[in-house]
PDB file of N, CA and C in Angstrom:
ATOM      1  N   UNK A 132      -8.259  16.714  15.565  1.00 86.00           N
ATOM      2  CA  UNK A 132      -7.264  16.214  16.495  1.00 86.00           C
ATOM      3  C   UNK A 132      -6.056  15.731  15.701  1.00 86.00           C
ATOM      4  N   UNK A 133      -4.806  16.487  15.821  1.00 92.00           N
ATOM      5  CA  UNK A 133      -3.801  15.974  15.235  1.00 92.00           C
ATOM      6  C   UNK A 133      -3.091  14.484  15.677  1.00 92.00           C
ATOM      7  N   UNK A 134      -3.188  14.236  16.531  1.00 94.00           N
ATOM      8  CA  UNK A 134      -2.890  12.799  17.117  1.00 94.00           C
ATOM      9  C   UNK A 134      -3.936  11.756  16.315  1.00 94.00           C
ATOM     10  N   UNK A 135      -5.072  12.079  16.205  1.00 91.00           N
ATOM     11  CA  UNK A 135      -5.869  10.929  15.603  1.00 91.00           C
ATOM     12  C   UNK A 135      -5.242  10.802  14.063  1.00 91.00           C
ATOM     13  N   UNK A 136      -5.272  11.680  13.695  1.00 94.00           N
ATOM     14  CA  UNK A 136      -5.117  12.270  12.203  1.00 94.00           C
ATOM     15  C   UNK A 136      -3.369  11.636  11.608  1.00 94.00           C
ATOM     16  N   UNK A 137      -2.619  11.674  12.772  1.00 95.00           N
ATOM     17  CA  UNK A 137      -1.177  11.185  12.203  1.00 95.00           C
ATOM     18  C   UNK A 137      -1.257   9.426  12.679  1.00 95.00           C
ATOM     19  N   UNK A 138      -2.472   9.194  13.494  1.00 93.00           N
ATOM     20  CA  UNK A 138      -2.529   7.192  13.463  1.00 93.00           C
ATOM     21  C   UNK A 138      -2.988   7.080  12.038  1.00 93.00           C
ATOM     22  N   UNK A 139      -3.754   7.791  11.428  1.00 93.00           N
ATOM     23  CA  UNK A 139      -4.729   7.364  10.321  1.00 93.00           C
ATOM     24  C   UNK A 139      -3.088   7.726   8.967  1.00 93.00           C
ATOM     25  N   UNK A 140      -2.529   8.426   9.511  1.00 95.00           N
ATOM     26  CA  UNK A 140      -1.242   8.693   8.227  1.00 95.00           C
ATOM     27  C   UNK A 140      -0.598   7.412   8.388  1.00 95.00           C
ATOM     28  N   UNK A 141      -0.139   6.974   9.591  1.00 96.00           N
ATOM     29  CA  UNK A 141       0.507   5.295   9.688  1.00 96.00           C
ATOM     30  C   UNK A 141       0.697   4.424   9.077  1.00 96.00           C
ATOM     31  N   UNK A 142      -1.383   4.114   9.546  1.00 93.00           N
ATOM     32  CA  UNK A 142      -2.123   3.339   8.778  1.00 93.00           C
ATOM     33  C   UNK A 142      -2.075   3.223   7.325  1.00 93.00           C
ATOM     34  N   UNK A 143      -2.087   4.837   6.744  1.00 95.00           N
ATOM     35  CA  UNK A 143      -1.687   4.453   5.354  1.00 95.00           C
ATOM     36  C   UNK A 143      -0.721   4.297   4.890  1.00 95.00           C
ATOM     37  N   UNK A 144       0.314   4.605   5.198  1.00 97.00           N
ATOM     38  CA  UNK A 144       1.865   3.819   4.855  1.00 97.00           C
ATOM     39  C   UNK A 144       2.450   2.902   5.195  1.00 97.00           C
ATOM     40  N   UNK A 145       1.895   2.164   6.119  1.00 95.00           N
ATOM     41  CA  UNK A 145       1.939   1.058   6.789  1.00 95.00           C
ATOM     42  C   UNK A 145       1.597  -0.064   5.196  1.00 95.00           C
ATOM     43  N   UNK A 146       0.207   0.332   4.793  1.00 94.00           N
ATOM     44  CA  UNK A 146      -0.430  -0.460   4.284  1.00 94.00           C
ATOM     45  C   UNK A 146       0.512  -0.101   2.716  1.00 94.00           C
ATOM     46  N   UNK A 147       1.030   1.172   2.108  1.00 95.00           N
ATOM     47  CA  UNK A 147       1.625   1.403   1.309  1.00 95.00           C
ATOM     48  C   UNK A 147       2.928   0.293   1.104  1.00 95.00           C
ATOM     49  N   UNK A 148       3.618   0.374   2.578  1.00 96.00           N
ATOM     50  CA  UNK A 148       4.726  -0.631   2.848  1.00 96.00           C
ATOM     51  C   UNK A 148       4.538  -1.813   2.280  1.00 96.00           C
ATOM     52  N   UNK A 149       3.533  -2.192   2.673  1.00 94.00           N
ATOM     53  CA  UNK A 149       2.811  -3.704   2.419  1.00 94.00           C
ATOM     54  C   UNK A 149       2.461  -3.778   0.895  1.00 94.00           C
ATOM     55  N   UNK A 150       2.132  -3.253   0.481  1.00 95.00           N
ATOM     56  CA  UNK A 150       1.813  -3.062  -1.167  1.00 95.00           C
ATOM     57  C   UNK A 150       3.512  -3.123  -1.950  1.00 95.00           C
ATOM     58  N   UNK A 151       4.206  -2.542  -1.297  1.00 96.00           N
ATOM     59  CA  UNK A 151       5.268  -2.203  -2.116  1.00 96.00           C
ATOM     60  C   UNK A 151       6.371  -3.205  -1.820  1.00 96.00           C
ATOM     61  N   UNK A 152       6.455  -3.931  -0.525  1.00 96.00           N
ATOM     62  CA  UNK A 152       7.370  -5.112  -0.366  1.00 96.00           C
ATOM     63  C   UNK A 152       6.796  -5.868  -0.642  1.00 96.00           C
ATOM     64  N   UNK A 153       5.520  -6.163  -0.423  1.00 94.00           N
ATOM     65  CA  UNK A 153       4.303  -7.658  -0.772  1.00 94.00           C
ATOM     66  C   UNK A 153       3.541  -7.459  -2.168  1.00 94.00           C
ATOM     67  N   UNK A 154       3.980  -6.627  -3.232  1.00 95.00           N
ATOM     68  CA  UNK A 154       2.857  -6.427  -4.293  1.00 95.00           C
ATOM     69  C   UNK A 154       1.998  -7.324  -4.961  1.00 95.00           C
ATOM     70  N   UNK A 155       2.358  -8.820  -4.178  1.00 94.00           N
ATOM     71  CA  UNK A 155       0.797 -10.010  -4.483  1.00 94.00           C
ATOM     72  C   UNK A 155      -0.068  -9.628  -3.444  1.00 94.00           C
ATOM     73  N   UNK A 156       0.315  -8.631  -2.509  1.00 91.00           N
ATOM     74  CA  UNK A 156      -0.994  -9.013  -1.401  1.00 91.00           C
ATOM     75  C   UNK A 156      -2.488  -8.663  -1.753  1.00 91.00           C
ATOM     76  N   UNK A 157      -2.777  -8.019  -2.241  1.00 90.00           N
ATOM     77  CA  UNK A 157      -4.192  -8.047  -3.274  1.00 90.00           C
ATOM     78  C   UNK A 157      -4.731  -9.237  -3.564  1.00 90.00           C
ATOM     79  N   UNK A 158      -3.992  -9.850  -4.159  1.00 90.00           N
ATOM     80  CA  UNK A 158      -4.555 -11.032  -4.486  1.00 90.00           C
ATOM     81  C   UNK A 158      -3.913 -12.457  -3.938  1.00 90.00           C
ATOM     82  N   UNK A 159      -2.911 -12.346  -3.130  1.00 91.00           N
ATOM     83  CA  UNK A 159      -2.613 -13.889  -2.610  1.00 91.00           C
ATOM     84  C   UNK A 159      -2.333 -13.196  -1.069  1.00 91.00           C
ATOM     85  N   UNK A 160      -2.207 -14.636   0.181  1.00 91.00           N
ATOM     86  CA  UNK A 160      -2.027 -14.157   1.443  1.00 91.00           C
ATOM     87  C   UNK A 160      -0.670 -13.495   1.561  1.00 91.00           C
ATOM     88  N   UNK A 161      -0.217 -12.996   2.593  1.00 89.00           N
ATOM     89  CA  UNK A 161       1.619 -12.699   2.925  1.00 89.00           C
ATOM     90  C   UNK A 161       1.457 -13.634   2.875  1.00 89.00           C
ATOM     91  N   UNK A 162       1.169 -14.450   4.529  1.00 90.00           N
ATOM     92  CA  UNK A 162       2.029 -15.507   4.692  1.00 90.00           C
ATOM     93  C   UNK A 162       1.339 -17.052   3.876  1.00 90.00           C
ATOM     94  N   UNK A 163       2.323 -17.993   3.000  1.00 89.00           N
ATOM     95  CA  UNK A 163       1.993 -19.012   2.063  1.00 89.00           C
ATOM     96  C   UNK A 163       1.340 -19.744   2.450  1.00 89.00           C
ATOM     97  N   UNK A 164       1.645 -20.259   4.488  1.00 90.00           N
ATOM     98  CA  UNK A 164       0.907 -21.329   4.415  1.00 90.00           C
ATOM     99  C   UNK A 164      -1.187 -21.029   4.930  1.00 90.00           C
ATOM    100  N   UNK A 165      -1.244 -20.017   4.403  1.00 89.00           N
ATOM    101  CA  UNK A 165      -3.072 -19.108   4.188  1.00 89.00           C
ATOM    102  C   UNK A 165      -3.443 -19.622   2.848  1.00 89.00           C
ATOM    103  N   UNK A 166      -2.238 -20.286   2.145  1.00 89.00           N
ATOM    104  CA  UNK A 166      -2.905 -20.304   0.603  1.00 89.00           C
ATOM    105  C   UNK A 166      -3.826 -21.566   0.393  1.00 89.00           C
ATOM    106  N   UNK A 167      -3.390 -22.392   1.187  1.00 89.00           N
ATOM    107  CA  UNK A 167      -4.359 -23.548   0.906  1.00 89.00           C
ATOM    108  C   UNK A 167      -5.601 -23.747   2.388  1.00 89.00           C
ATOM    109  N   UNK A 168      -5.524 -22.356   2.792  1.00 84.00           N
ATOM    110  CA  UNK A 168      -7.039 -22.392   3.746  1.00 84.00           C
ATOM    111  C   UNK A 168      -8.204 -22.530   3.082  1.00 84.00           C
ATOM    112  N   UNK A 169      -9.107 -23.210   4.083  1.00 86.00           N
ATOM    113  CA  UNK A 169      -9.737 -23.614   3.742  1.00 86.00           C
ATOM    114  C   UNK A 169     -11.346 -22.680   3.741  1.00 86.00           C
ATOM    115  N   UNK A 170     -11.453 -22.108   2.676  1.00 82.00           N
ATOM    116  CA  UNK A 170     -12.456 -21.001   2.946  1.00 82.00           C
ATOM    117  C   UNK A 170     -13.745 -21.885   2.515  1.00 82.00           C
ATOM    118  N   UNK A 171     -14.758 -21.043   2.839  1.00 84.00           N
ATOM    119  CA  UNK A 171     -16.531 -21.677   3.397  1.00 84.00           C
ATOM    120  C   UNK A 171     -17.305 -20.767   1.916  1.00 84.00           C
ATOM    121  N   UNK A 172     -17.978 -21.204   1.230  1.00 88.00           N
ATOM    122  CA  UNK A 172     -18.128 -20.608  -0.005  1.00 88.00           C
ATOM    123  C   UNK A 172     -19.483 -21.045   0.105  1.00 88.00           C
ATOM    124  N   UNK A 173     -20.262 -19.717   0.460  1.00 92.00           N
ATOM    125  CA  UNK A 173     -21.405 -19.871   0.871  1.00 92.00           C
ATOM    126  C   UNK A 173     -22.312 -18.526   0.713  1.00 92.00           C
ATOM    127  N   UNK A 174     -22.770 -18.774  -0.716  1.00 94.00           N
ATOM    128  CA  UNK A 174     -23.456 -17.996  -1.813  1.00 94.00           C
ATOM    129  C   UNK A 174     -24.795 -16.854  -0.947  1.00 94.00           C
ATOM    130  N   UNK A 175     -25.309 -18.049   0.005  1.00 95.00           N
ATOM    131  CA  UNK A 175     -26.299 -17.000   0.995  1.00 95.00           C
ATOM    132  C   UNK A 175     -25.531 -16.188   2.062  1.00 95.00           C
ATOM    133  N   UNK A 176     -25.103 -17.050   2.345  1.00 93.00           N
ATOM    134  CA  UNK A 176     -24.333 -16.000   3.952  1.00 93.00           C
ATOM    135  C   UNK A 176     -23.917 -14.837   3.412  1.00 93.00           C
ATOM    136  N   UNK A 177     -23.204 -14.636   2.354  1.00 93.00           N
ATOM    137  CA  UNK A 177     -22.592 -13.846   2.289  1.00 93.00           C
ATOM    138  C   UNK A 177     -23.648 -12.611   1.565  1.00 93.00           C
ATOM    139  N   UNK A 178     -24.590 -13.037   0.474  1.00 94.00           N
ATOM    140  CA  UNK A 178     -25.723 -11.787   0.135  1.00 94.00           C
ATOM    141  C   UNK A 178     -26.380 -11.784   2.178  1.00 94.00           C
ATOM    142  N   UNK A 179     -26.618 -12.472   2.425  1.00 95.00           N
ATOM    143  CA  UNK A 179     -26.652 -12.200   3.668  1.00 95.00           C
ATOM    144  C   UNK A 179     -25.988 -11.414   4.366  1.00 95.00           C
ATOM    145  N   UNK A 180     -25.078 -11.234   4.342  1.00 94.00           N
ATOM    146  CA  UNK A 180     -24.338 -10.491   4.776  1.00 94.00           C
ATOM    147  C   UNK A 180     -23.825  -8.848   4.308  1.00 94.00           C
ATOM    148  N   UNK A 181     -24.140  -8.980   3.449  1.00 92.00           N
ATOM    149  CA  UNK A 181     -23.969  -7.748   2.219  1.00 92.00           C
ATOM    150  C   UNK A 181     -25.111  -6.854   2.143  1.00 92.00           C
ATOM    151  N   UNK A 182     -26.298  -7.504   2.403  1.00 93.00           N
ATOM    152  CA  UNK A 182     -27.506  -6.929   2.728  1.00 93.00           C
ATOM    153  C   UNK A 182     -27.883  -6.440   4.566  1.00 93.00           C
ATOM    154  N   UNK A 183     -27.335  -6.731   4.936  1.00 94.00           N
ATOM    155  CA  UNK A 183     -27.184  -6.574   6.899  1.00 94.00           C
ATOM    156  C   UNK A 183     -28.412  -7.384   7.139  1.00 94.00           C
ATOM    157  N   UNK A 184     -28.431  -9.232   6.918  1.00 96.00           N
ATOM    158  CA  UNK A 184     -29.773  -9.758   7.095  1.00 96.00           C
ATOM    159  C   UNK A 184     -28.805 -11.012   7.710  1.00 96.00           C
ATOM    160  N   UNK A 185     -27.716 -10.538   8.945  1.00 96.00           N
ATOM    161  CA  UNK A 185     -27.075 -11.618   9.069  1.00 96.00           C
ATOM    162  C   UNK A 185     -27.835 -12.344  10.446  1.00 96.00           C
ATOM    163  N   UNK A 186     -28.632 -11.423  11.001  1.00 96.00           N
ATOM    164  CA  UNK A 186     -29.482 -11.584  12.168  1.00 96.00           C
ATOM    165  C   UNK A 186     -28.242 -11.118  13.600  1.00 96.00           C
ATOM    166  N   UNK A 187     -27.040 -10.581  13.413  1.00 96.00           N
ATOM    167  CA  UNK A 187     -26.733  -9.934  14.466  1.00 96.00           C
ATOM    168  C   UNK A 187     -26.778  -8.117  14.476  1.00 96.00           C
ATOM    169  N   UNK A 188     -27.368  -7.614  15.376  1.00 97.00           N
ATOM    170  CA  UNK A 188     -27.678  -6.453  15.003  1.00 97.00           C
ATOM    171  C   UNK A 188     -26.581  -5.392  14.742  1.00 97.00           C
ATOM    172  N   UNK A 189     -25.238  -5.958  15.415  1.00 96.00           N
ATOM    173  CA  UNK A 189     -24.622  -4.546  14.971  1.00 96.00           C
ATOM    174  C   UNK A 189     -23.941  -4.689  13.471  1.00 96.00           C
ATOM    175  N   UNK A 190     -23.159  -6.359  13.182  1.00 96.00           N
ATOM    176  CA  UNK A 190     -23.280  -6.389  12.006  1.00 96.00           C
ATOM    177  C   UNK A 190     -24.246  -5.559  10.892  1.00 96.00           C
ATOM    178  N   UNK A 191     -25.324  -6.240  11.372  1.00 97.00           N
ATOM    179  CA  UNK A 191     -26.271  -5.639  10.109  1.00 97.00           C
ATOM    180  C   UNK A 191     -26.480  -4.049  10.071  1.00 97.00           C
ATOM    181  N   UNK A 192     -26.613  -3.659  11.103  1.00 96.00           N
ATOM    182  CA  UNK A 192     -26.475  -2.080  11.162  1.00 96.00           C
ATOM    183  C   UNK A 192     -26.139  -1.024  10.718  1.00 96.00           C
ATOM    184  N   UNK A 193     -24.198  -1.764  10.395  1.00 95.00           N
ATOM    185  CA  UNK A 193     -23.433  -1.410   9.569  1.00 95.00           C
ATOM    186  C   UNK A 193     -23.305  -1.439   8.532  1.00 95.00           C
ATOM    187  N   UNK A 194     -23.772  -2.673   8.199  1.00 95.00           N
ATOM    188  CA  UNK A 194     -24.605  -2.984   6.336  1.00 95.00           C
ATOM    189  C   UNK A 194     -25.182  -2.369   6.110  1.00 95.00           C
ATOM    190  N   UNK A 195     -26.222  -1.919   6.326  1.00 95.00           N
ATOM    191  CA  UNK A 195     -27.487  -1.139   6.365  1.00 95.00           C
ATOM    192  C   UNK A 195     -27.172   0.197   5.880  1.00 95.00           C
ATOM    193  N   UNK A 196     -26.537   0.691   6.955  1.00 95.00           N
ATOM    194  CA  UNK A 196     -25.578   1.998   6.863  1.00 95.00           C
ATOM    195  C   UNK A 196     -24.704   2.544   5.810  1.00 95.00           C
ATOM    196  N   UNK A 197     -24.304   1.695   5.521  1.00 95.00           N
ATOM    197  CA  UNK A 197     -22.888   1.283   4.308  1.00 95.00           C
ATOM    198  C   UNK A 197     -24.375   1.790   2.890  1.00 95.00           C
ATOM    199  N   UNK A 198     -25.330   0.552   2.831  1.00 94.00           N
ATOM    200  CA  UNK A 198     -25.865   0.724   1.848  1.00 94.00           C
ATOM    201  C   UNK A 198     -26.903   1.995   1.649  1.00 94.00           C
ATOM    202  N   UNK A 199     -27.299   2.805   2.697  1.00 95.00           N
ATOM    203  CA  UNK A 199     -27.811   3.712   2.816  1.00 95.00           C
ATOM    204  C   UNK A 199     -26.437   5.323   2.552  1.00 95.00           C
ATOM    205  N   UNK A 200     -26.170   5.487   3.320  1.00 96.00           N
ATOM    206  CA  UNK A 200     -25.349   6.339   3.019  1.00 96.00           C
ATOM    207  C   UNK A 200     -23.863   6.077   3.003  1.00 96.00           C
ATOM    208  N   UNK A 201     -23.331   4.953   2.509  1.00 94.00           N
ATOM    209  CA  UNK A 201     -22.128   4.822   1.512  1.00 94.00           C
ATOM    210  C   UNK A 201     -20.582   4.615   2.575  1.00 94.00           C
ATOM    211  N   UNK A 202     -21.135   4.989   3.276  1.00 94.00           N
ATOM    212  CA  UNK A 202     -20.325   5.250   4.799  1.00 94.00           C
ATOM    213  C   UNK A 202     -20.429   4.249   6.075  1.00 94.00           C
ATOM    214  N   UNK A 203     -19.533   3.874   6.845  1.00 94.00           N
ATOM    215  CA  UNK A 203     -19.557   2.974   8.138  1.00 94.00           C
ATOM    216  C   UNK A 203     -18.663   3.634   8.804  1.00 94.00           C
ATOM    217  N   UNK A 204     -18.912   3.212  10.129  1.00 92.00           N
ATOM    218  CA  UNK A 204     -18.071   4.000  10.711  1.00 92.00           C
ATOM    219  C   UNK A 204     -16.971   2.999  11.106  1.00 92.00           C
ATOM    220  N   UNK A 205     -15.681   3.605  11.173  1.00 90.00           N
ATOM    221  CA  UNK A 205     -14.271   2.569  11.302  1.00 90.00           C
ATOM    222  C   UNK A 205     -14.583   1.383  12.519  1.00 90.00           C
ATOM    223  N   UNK A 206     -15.203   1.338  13.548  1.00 93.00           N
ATOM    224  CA  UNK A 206     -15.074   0.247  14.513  1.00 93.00           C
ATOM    225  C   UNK A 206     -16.332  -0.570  14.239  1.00 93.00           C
ATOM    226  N   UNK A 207     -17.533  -0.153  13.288  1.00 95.00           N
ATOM    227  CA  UNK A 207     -18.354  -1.308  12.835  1.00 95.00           C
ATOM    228  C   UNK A 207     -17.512  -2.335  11.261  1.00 95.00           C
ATOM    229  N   UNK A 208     -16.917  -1.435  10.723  1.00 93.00           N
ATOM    230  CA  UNK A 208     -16.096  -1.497   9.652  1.00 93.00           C
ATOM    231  C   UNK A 208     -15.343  -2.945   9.932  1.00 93.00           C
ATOM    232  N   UNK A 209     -14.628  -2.821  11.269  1.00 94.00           N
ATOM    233  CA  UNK A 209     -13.828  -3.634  11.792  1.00 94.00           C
ATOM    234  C   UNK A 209     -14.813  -5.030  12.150  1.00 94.00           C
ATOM    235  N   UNK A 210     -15.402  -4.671  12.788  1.00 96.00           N
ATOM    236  CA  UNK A 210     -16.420  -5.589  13.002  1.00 96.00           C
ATOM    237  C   UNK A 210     -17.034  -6.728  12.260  1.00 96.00           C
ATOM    238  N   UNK A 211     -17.441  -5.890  11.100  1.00 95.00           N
ATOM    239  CA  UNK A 211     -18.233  -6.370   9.635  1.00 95.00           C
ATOM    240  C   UNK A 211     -17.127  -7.097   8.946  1.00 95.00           C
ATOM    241  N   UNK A 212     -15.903  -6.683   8.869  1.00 93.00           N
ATOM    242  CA  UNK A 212     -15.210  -7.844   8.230  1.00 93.00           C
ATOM    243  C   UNK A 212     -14.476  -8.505   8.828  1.00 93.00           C
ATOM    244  N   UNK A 213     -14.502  -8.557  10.290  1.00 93.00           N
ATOM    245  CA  UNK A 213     -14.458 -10.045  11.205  1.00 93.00           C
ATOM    246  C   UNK A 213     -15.241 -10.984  11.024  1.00 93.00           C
ATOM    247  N   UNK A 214     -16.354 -10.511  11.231  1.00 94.00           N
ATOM    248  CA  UNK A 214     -17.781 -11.599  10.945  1.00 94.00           C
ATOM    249  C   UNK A 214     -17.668 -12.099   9.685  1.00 94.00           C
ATOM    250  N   UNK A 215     -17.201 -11.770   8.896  1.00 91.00           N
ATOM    251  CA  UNK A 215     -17.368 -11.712   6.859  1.00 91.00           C
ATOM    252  C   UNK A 215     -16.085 -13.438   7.184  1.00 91.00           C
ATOM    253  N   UNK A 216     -14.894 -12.768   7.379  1.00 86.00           N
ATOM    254  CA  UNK A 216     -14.490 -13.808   7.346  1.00 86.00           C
ATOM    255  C   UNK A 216     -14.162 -14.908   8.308  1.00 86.00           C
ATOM    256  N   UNK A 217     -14.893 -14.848   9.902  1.00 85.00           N
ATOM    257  CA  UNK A 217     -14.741 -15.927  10.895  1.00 85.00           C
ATOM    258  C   UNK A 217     -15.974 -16.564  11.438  1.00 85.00           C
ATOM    259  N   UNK A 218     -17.167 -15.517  10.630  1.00 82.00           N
ATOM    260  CA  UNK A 218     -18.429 -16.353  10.978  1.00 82.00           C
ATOM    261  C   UNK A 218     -19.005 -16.498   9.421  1.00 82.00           C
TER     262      UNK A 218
END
């Protein structure tokens, strides 16, 4: 499908954009005031999470998946790193 295929071209120049006006974004937020958030540093959750043993099933599913054949599919993808960083 050429319509799917030119969102996914966007997407990557979109994100190119962002690399090339923002070239800290790798490693610091865009916006400054993210820099002193307050992140949850929590050594189990997260092998928890990395392993799909978070106890929600589609999360883990996708873990699972990921670690089995290397692959997720884009809307668990999305999913998995919502949960990663709001639960």
């Amino acid at each position: 499908n050429a319509e799917a295929f030119m969102r996914q071209i966007v997407w990557r120049d979109f994100a190119y954009h962002l690399l090339y006006h923002f070239p800290a974004t790798p490693t610091e937020p865009l916006y400054p005031q993210f820099k002193a958030f307050p992140w949850r540093k929590d050594a189990t959750g997260f092998k928890a999470w990395t392993r799909g043993q978070t106890g929600y099933p589609l999360v883990d599913a996708g873990l699972r998946q990921l670690w089995r054949t290397g692959w997720m599919h884009n809307r668990v993808r999305l999913i998995a790193g919502s949960f990663l960083i709001k639960d």
